[in-house]
């Protein structure tokens, strides 16, 4: 189970290829709202605190203060899945379970789990009680968004985490063509590594907008690289569009 991402920005993709997920699931998921020119409305997760979407800060108007994550222990992760999935939890095992670098009023961690049919679920949580606010859970489905059908997003949002500070959190799925996923924010070209495991990825950041900045966090943008280090998907230049085939 993947646990933690480093806080060091990077623009150099890893050479190791990722595992191949084949992931149909019961409930279709909406593409991430952040930074995506989509015709679909932005969804605020149930129970989320002060979600803010649809605005990009100007250069210098924000600072990504941390992208570091810490592990959620296996016992707590199992409790979070139980709270999120109920009786179905026994069919899933966690592949990513991390705490975010800053806490909002109701979120400081996320667990991504998969079952034997390679179906993924995203469950967000707060604190050490092992409970999840993701009810119903966010499931992956069998459609991929993006040029070349390389990346699909589970859920993405930003929520306030104190005065002038936001928590950004997102997760998704990638195909076997992708060896590394990174995230840039707003107009800053710096790329931060996502946590990756078993075909799923998670990104999270603490963002400060500063005393004189617009009261919005920057949009996150997903980048994907192949095993040769070539960027094969860039959410900024390859707008993400929902695939409507059945």
PDB file of C-alpha atoms in Angstrom:
ATOM      1  CA  UNK A   1       0.000   0.000   0.000  1.00  0.00           C
ATOM      2  CA  UNK A   2       1.411   3.371  -0.982  1.00  0.00           C
ATOM      3  CA  UNK A   3       1.591   5.798   1.887  1.00  0.00           C
ATOM      4  CA  UNK A   4       3.379   9.100   1.420  1.00  0.00           C
ATOM      5  CA  UNK A   5       4.565  11.471  -1.278  1.00  0.00           C
ATOM      6  CA  UNK A   6       7.628  13.638  -0.971  1.00  0.00           C
ATOM      7  CA  UNK A   7       7.259  17.391  -0.661  1.00  0.00           C
ATOM      8  CA  UNK A   8      10.059  18.087  -3.152  1.00  0.00           C
ATOM      9  CA  UNK A   9       8.805  19.555  -6.453  1.00  0.00           C
ATOM     10  CA  UNK A  10       9.933  17.653  -9.513  1.00  0.00           C
ATOM     11  CA  UNK A  11       9.754  17.934 -13.244  1.00  0.00           C
ATOM     12  CA  UNK A  12      11.585  14.687 -13.958  1.00  0.00           C
ATOM     13  CA  UNK A  13       9.382  11.614 -14.375  1.00  0.00           C
ATOM     14  CA  UNK A  14      10.386   8.254 -12.990  1.00  0.00           C
ATOM     15  CA  UNK A  15      11.345   5.519 -15.368  1.00  0.00           C
ATOM     16  CA  UNK A  16       9.466   2.708 -13.711  1.00  0.00           C
ATOM     17  CA  UNK A  17       6.175   1.772 -15.400  1.00  0.00           C
ATOM     18  CA  UNK A  18       2.996   1.591 -13.366  1.00  0.00           C
ATOM     19  CA  UNK A  19       0.634  -1.296 -12.941  1.00  0.00           C
ATOM     20  CA  UNK A  20      -2.289  -1.635 -15.303  1.00  0.00           C
ATOM     21  CA  UNK A  21      -5.726  -1.048 -13.809  1.00  0.00           C
ATOM     22  CA  UNK A  22      -8.762  -2.362 -15.637  1.00  0.00           C
ATOM     23  CA  UNK A  23     -11.404  -0.708 -13.691  1.00  0.00           C
ATOM     24  CA  UNK A  24     -15.099  -0.810 -14.414  1.00  0.00           C
ATOM     25  CA  UNK A  25     -17.190   0.037 -11.390  1.00  0.00           C
ATOM     26  CA  UNK A  26     -20.786   0.342 -10.397  1.00  0.00           C
ATOM     27  CA  UNK A  27     -21.157   4.096 -10.102  1.00  0.00           C
ATOM     28  CA  UNK A  28     -19.910   6.572 -12.760  1.00  0.00           C
ATOM     29  CA  UNK A  29     -17.631   9.269 -11.412  1.00  0.00           C
ATOM     30  CA  UNK A  30     -17.560  12.869 -12.568  1.00  0.00           C
ATOM     31  CA  UNK A  31     -14.273  14.289 -13.882  1.00  0.00           C
ATOM     32  CA  UNK A  32     -12.332  16.572 -11.569  1.00  0.00           C
ATOM     33  CA  UNK A  33     -13.743  20.068 -11.414  1.00  0.00           C
ATOM     34  CA  UNK A  34     -10.436  21.879 -10.830  1.00  0.00           C
ATOM     35  CA  UNK A  35      -8.853  23.416 -13.892  1.00  0.00           C
ATOM     36  CA  UNK A  36     -10.993  21.496 -16.372  1.00  0.00           C
ATOM     37  CA  UNK A  37     -12.952  23.237 -19.112  1.00  0.00           C
ATOM     38  CA  UNK A  38     -15.926  20.937 -18.833  1.00  0.00           C
ATOM     39  CA  UNK A  39     -19.570  21.518 -19.557  1.00  0.00           C
ATOM     40  CA  UNK A  40     -20.507  19.540 -16.479  1.00  0.00           C
ATOM     41  CA  UNK A  41     -21.134  21.433 -13.223  1.00  0.00           C
ATOM     42  CA  UNK A  42     -18.606  21.356 -10.424  1.00  0.00           C
ATOM     43  CA  UNK A  43     -19.597  18.911  -7.699  1.00  0.00           C
ATOM     44  CA  UNK A  44     -19.037  19.715  -4.046  1.00  0.00           C
ATOM     45  CA  UNK A  45     -18.444  16.506  -2.067  1.00  0.00           C
ATOM     46  CA  UNK A  46     -21.161  15.698   0.443  1.00  0.00           C
ATOM     47  CA  UNK A  47     -20.283  17.211   3.794  1.00  0.00           C
ATOM     48  CA  UNK A  48     -17.354  19.202   2.387  1.00  0.00           C
ATOM     49  CA  UNK A  49     -16.457  22.462   4.026  1.00  0.00           C
ATOM     50  CA  UNK A  50     -16.453  25.651   1.968  1.00  0.00           C
ATOM     51  CA  UNK A  51     -15.463  24.109  -1.337  1.00  0.00           C
ATOM     52  CA  UNK A  52     -14.038  26.637  -3.798  1.00  0.00           C
ATOM     53  CA  UNK A  53     -13.730  25.896  -7.501  1.00  0.00           C
ATOM     54  CA  UNK A  54     -13.478  27.492 -10.895  1.00  0.00           C
ATOM     55  CA  UNK A  55     -10.925  30.255 -10.234  1.00  0.00           C
ATOM     56  CA  UNK A  56      -7.196  30.426 -10.918  1.00  0.00           C
ATOM     57  CA  UNK A  57      -4.905  32.696  -8.964  1.00  0.00           C
ATOM     58  CA  UNK A  58      -2.592  35.033 -10.904  1.00  0.00           C
ATOM     59  CA  UNK A  59       1.191  34.419 -10.856  1.00  0.00           C
ATOM     60  CA  UNK A  60       2.656  35.250  -7.467  1.00  0.00           C
ATOM     61  CA  UNK A  61      -0.770  35.385  -5.847  1.00  0.00           C
ATOM     62  CA  UNK A  62      -0.408  32.011  -4.154  1.00  0.00           C
ATOM     63  CA  UNK A  63       2.212  29.715  -2.667  1.00  0.00           C
ATOM     64  CA  UNK A  64       2.128  25.924  -2.544  1.00  0.00           C
ATOM     65  CA  UNK A  65       3.519  25.600   0.967  1.00  0.00           C
ATOM     66  CA  UNK A  66       3.553  21.790   1.151  1.00  0.00           C
ATOM     67  CA  UNK A  67       2.637  18.672  -0.794  1.00  0.00           C
ATOM     68  CA  UNK A  68       3.984  16.272   1.828  1.00  0.00           C
ATOM     69  CA  UNK A  69       1.776  13.399   2.971  1.00  0.00           C
ATOM     70  CA  UNK A  70       2.034  11.046   5.921  1.00  0.00           C
ATOM     71  CA  UNK A  71       0.785   7.461   6.102  1.00  0.00           C
ATOM     72  CA  UNK A  72      -2.511   6.351   7.589  1.00  0.00           C
ATOM     73  CA  UNK A  73      -1.951   3.081   9.426  1.00  0.00           C
ATOM     74  CA  UNK A  74      -3.579  -0.058   8.072  1.00  0.00           C
ATOM     75  CA  UNK A  75      -6.012  -0.425  10.957  1.00  0.00           C
ATOM     76  CA  UNK A  76      -7.371   3.112  10.607  1.00  0.00           C
ATOM     77  CA  UNK A  77      -7.533   2.754   6.815  1.00  0.00           C
ATOM     78  CA  UNK A  78      -9.653  -0.386   7.238  1.00  0.00           C
ATOM     79  CA  UNK A  79     -12.021   1.485   9.571  1.00  0.00           C
ATOM     80  CA  UNK A  80     -12.322   4.333   7.062  1.00  0.00           C
ATOM     81  CA  UNK A  81     -13.250   1.854   4.340  1.00  0.00           C
ATOM     82  CA  UNK A  82     -15.800   0.273   6.670  1.00  0.00           C
ATOM     83  CA  UNK A  83     -17.375   3.662   7.314  1.00  0.00           C
ATOM     84  CA  UNK A  84     -17.302   4.530   3.605  1.00  0.00           C
ATOM     85  CA  UNK A  85     -18.405   1.210   2.088  1.00  0.00           C
ATOM     86  CA  UNK A  86     -20.356  -0.517   4.816  1.00  0.00           C
ATOM     87  CA  UNK A  87     -20.802  -4.239   4.223  1.00  0.00           C
ATOM     88  CA  UNK A  88     -18.869  -4.036   0.927  1.00  0.00           C
ATOM     89  CA  UNK A  89     -15.658  -2.978   2.693  1.00  0.00           C
ATOM     90  CA  UNK A  90     -14.428  -6.558   3.071  1.00  0.00           C
ATOM     91  CA  UNK A  91     -14.193  -6.823  -0.724  1.00  0.00           C
ATOM     92  CA  UNK A  92     -11.671  -3.966  -0.951  1.00  0.00           C
ATOM     93  CA  UNK A  93      -8.096  -3.455   0.177  1.00  0.00           C
ATOM     94  CA  UNK A  94      -6.372  -0.085   0.482  1.00  0.00           C
ATOM     95  CA  UNK A  95      -3.632   0.762  -2.034  1.00  0.00           C
ATOM     96  CA  UNK A  96      -3.092   4.412  -1.005  1.00  0.00           C
ATOM     97  CA  UNK A  97      -3.834   5.801   2.467  1.00  0.00           C
ATOM     98  CA  UNK A  98      -2.390   9.205   3.331  1.00  0.00           C
ATOM     99  CA  UNK A  99      -2.896  12.264   5.515  1.00  0.00           C
ATOM    100  CA  UNK A 100      -2.946  15.644   3.791  1.00  0.00           C
ATOM    101  CA  UNK A 101      -0.348  18.351   4.598  1.00  0.00           C
ATOM    102  CA  UNK A 102      -3.029  20.576   6.152  1.00  0.00           C
ATOM    103  CA  UNK A 103      -6.481  19.840   7.564  1.00  0.00           C
ATOM    104  CA  UNK A 104      -9.773  21.480   6.663  1.00  0.00           C
ATOM    105  CA  UNK A 105     -12.788  21.415   8.951  1.00  0.00           C
ATOM    106  CA  UNK A 106     -13.767  17.923   7.772  1.00  0.00           C
ATOM    107  CA  UNK A 107     -10.880  16.446   5.754  1.00  0.00           C
ATOM    108  CA  UNK A 108      -7.301  15.499   6.549  1.00  0.00           C
ATOM    109  CA  UNK A 109      -6.878  12.191   4.762  1.00  0.00           C
ATOM    110  CA  UNK A 110      -7.883   9.945   1.897  1.00  0.00           C
ATOM    111  CA  UNK A 111      -7.934   6.197   1.235  1.00  0.00           C
ATOM    112  CA  UNK A 112      -8.011   4.667  -2.254  1.00  0.00           C
ATOM    113  CA  UNK A 113      -8.965   0.984  -2.330  1.00  0.00           C
ATOM    114  CA  UNK A 114      -9.467  -1.677  -4.985  1.00  0.00           C
ATOM    115  CA  UNK A 115     -11.335  -4.980  -5.178  1.00  0.00           C
ATOM    116  CA  UNK A 116     -10.604  -8.216  -7.040  1.00  0.00           C
ATOM    117  CA  UNK A 117     -12.345  -6.870 -10.163  1.00  0.00           C
ATOM    118  CA  UNK A 118      -9.945  -3.876 -10.254  1.00  0.00           C
ATOM    119  CA  UNK A 119     -12.715  -1.491  -9.236  1.00  0.00           C
ATOM    120  CA  UNK A 120     -11.477   1.515  -7.244  1.00  0.00           C
ATOM    121  CA  UNK A 121     -13.068   3.651  -4.562  1.00  0.00           C
ATOM    122  CA  UNK A 122     -12.053   6.947  -2.938  1.00  0.00           C
ATOM    123  CA  UNK A 123     -12.900   7.600   0.729  1.00  0.00           C
ATOM    124  CA  UNK A 124     -11.994  10.850   2.494  1.00  0.00           C
ATOM    125  CA  UNK A 125     -11.715  11.137   6.271  1.00  0.00           C
ATOM    126  CA  UNK A 126     -10.915  13.366   9.243  1.00  0.00           C
ATOM    127  CA  UNK A 127      -9.002  12.442  12.383  1.00  0.00           C
ATOM    128  CA  UNK A 128      -8.110   9.079  13.884  1.00  0.00           C
ATOM    129  CA  UNK A 129     -11.619   7.768  14.528  1.00  0.00           C
ATOM    130  CA  UNK A 130     -11.663   5.801  11.293  1.00  0.00           C
ATOM    131  CA  UNK A 131     -14.782   7.440   9.886  1.00  0.00           C
ATOM    132  CA  UNK A 132     -15.405   8.730   6.382  1.00  0.00           C
ATOM    133  CA  UNK A 133     -17.608  11.516   5.052  1.00  0.00           C
ATOM    134  CA  UNK A 134     -17.612   9.889   1.580  1.00  0.00           C
ATOM    135  CA  UNK A 135     -21.064   8.350   1.726  1.00  0.00           C
ATOM    136  CA  UNK A 136     -21.919   7.264  -0.849  1.00  0.00           C
ATOM    137  CA  UNK A 137     -18.370   6.493  -1.908  1.00  0.00           C
ATOM    138  CA  UNK A 138     -16.785   7.836  -5.093  1.00  0.00           C
ATOM    139  CA  UNK A 139     -16.211   4.946  -7.505  1.00  0.00           C
ATOM    140  CA  UNK A 140     -14.226   4.776 -10.682  1.00  0.00           C
ATOM    141  CA  UNK A 141     -16.050   3.681 -13.832  1.00  0.00           C
ATOM    142  CA  UNK A 142     -15.065   2.261 -17.209  1.00  0.00           C
ATOM    143  CA  UNK A 143     -14.684   5.573 -19.046  1.00  0.00           C
ATOM    144  CA  UNK A 144     -11.427   7.518 -19.253  1.00  0.00           C
ATOM    145  CA  UNK A 145     -11.266  11.278 -19.723  1.00  0.00           C
ATOM    146  CA  UNK A 146      -8.476  12.989 -21.609  1.00  0.00           C
ATOM    147  CA  UNK A 147      -6.598  12.834 -24.867  1.00  0.00           C
ATOM    148  CA  UNK A 148      -5.581   9.258 -25.577  1.00  0.00           C
ATOM    149  CA  UNK A 149      -7.741   8.000 -22.700  1.00  0.00           C
ATOM    150  CA  UNK A 150      -4.760   7.903 -20.321  1.00  0.00           C
ATOM    151  CA  UNK A 151      -6.126   9.545 -17.162  1.00  0.00           C
ATOM    152  CA  UNK A 152      -9.416   9.509 -15.255  1.00  0.00           C
ATOM    153  CA  UNK A 153     -10.168  11.609 -12.192  1.00  0.00           C
ATOM    154  CA  UNK A 154     -12.167  10.383  -9.199  1.00  0.00           C
ATOM    155  CA  UNK A 155     -12.790  13.586  -7.284  1.00  0.00           C
ATOM    156  CA  UNK A 156     -10.986  16.917  -6.920  1.00  0.00           C
ATOM    157  CA  UNK A 157     -11.726  19.892  -4.708  1.00  0.00           C
ATOM    158  CA  UNK A 158     -10.259  22.751  -2.706  1.00  0.00           C
ATOM    159  CA  UNK A 159     -11.573  23.715   0.698  1.00  0.00           C
ATOM    160  CA  UNK A 160     -10.594  26.340   3.228  1.00  0.00           C
ATOM    161  CA  UNK A 161      -8.079  25.342   5.885  1.00  0.00           C
ATOM    162  CA  UNK A 162      -7.828  28.569   7.844  1.00  0.00           C
ATOM    163  CA  UNK A 163      -7.370  32.228   6.975  1.00  0.00           C
ATOM    164  CA  UNK A 164      -5.670  32.581   3.601  1.00  0.00           C
ATOM    165  CA  UNK A 165      -5.004  28.854   3.343  1.00  0.00           C
ATOM    166  CA  UNK A 166      -6.618  26.027   1.373  1.00  0.00           C
ATOM    167  CA  UNK A 167      -6.417  22.275   1.195  1.00  0.00           C
ATOM    168  CA  UNK A 168      -6.419  20.860  -2.347  1.00  0.00           C
ATOM    169  CA  UNK A 169      -7.098  17.148  -2.770  1.00  0.00           C
ATOM    170  CA  UNK A 170      -7.645  14.962  -5.810  1.00  0.00           C
ATOM    171  CA  UNK A 171      -7.318  11.366  -6.952  1.00  0.00           C
ATOM    172  CA  UNK A 172      -7.645   9.335 -10.092  1.00  0.00           C
ATOM    173  CA  UNK A 173      -6.744   6.373 -12.253  1.00  0.00           C
ATOM    174  CA  UNK A 174      -4.132   5.926 -14.981  1.00  0.00           C
ATOM    175  CA  UNK A 175      -3.476   3.347 -17.682  1.00  0.00           C
ATOM    176  CA  UNK A 176      -0.367   1.221 -18.155  1.00  0.00           C
ATOM    177  CA  UNK A 177       1.001   3.838 -20.595  1.00  0.00           C
ATOM    178  CA  UNK A 178       1.636   6.143 -17.618  1.00  0.00           C
ATOM    179  CA  UNK A 179       4.786   5.727 -15.509  1.00  0.00           C
ATOM    180  CA  UNK A 180       4.623   8.966 -13.503  1.00  0.00           C
ATOM    181  CA  UNK A 181       1.954  11.510 -12.568  1.00  0.00           C
ATOM    182  CA  UNK A 182       2.770  15.032 -11.418  1.00  0.00           C
ATOM    183  CA  UNK A 183       0.661  18.079 -10.561  1.00  0.00           C
ATOM    184  CA  UNK A 184       1.231  21.771 -11.274  1.00  0.00           C
ATOM    185  CA  UNK A 185      -0.817  24.564  -9.740  1.00  0.00           C
ATOM    186  CA  UNK A 186      -2.155  27.642 -11.494  1.00  0.00           C
ATOM    187  CA  UNK A 187       0.410  29.379 -13.694  1.00  0.00           C
ATOM    188  CA  UNK A 188       3.359  28.018 -11.713  1.00  0.00           C
ATOM    189  CA  UNK A 189       5.155  25.456 -13.932  1.00  0.00           C
ATOM    190  CA  UNK A 190       6.621  23.605 -10.933  1.00  0.00           C
ATOM    191  CA  UNK A 191       5.454  19.985 -10.915  1.00  0.00           C
ATOM    192  CA  UNK A 192       4.863  18.089  -7.682  1.00  0.00           C
ATOM    193  CA  UNK A 193       4.800  14.277  -7.556  1.00  0.00           C
ATOM    194  CA  UNK A 194       1.538  12.442  -6.953  1.00  0.00           C
ATOM    195  CA  UNK A 195       1.324   9.322  -4.807  1.00  0.00           C
ATOM    196  CA  UNK A 196       0.893   6.341  -7.147  1.00  0.00           C
ATOM    197  CA  UNK A 197       0.053   2.679  -6.524  1.00  0.00           C
ATOM    198  CA  UNK A 198      -1.753  -0.112  -8.362  1.00  0.00           C
ATOM    199  CA  UNK A 199      -3.168   2.139 -11.088  1.00  0.00           C
ATOM    200  CA  UNK A 200      -4.383   4.901  -8.752  1.00  0.00           C
ATOM    201  CA  UNK A 201      -2.919   8.290  -7.853  1.00  0.00           C
ATOM    202  CA  UNK A 202      -3.540  10.900  -5.147  1.00  0.00           C
ATOM    203  CA  UNK A 203      -2.373  14.499  -4.993  1.00  0.00           C
ATOM    204  CA  UNK A 204      -2.799  17.010  -2.202  1.00  0.00           C
ATOM    205  CA  UNK A 205      -1.361  20.402  -1.300  1.00  0.00           C
ATOM    206  CA  UNK A 206      -1.482  23.144   1.290  1.00  0.00           C
ATOM    207  CA  UNK A 207      -1.877  26.425  -0.588  1.00  0.00           C
ATOM    208  CA  UNK A 208      -1.498  29.921   0.852  1.00  0.00           C
ATOM    209  CA  UNK A 209      -3.127  32.730  -1.107  1.00  0.00           C
ATOM    210  CA  UNK A 210      -1.457  35.490   0.914  1.00  0.00           C
ATOM    211  CA  UNK A 211      -2.936  38.627   2.491  1.00  0.00           C
ATOM    212  CA  UNK A 212      -3.193  40.594  -0.788  1.00  0.00           C
ATOM    213  CA  UNK A 213      -4.175  37.779  -3.130  1.00  0.00           C
ATOM    214  CA  UNK A 214      -7.543  36.869  -4.575  1.00  0.00           C
ATOM    215  CA  UNK A 215      -9.474  34.613  -2.184  1.00  0.00           C
ATOM    216  CA  UNK A 216      -9.219  31.566  -4.432  1.00  0.00           C
ATOM    217  CA  UNK A 217      -6.755  28.671  -4.618  1.00  0.00           C
ATOM    218  CA  UNK A 218      -5.044  27.865  -7.928  1.00  0.00           C
ATOM    219  CA  UNK A 219      -6.389  25.132 -10.171  1.00  0.00           C
ATOM    220  CA  UNK A 220      -4.390  21.866 -10.145  1.00  0.00           C
ATOM    221  CA  UNK A 221      -3.285  20.421 -13.492  1.00  0.00           C
ATOM    222  CA  UNK A 222      -2.401  16.774 -14.044  1.00  0.00           C
ATOM    223  CA  UNK A 223       0.656  15.743 -16.068  1.00  0.00           C
ATOM    224  CA  UNK A 224       1.464  12.175 -17.095  1.00  0.00           C
ATOM    225  CA  UNK A 225       4.742  10.723 -18.376  1.00  0.00           C
ATOM    226  CA  UNK A 226       5.640   7.425 -19.972  1.00  0.00           C
ATOM    227  CA  UNK A 227       8.528   5.157 -19.010  1.00  0.00           C
ATOM    228  CA  UNK A 228      10.864   7.041 -21.370  1.00  0.00           C
ATOM    229  CA  UNK A 229      10.213  10.311 -19.568  1.00  0.00           C
ATOM    230  CA  UNK A 230       8.060  11.818 -22.312  1.00  0.00           C
ATOM    231  CA  UNK A 231       5.053  13.865 -21.229  1.00  0.00           C
ATOM    232  CA  UNK A 232       2.058  12.133 -22.775  1.00  0.00           C
ATOM    233  CA  UNK A 233      -0.725  14.076 -21.065  1.00  0.00           C
ATOM    234  CA  UNK A 234      -0.937  17.694 -19.925  1.00  0.00           C
ATOM    235  CA  UNK A 235      -4.266  18.864 -18.567  1.00  0.00           C
ATOM    236  CA  UNK A 236      -3.437  22.480 -19.416  1.00  0.00           C
ATOM    237  CA  UNK A 237      -2.803  21.888 -23.106  1.00  0.00           C
ATOM    238  CA  UNK A 238      -5.030  18.844 -23.603  1.00  0.00           C
ATOM    239  CA  UNK A 239      -8.379  19.893 -22.146  1.00  0.00           C
ATOM    240  CA  UNK A 240     -10.135  17.053 -20.441  1.00  0.00           C
ATOM    241  CA  UNK A 241     -13.397  16.086 -22.120  1.00  0.00           C
ATOM    242  CA  UNK A 242     -15.847  13.444 -20.985  1.00  0.00           C
ATOM    243  CA  UNK A 243     -15.963  10.382 -23.198  1.00  0.00           C
ATOM    244  CA  UNK A 244     -19.648   9.757 -23.930  1.00  0.00           C
ATOM    245  CA  UNK A 245     -19.479   6.319 -25.506  1.00  0.00           C
ATOM    246  CA  UNK A 246     -21.422   3.626 -23.582  1.00  0.00           C
TER     247      UNK A 246
END
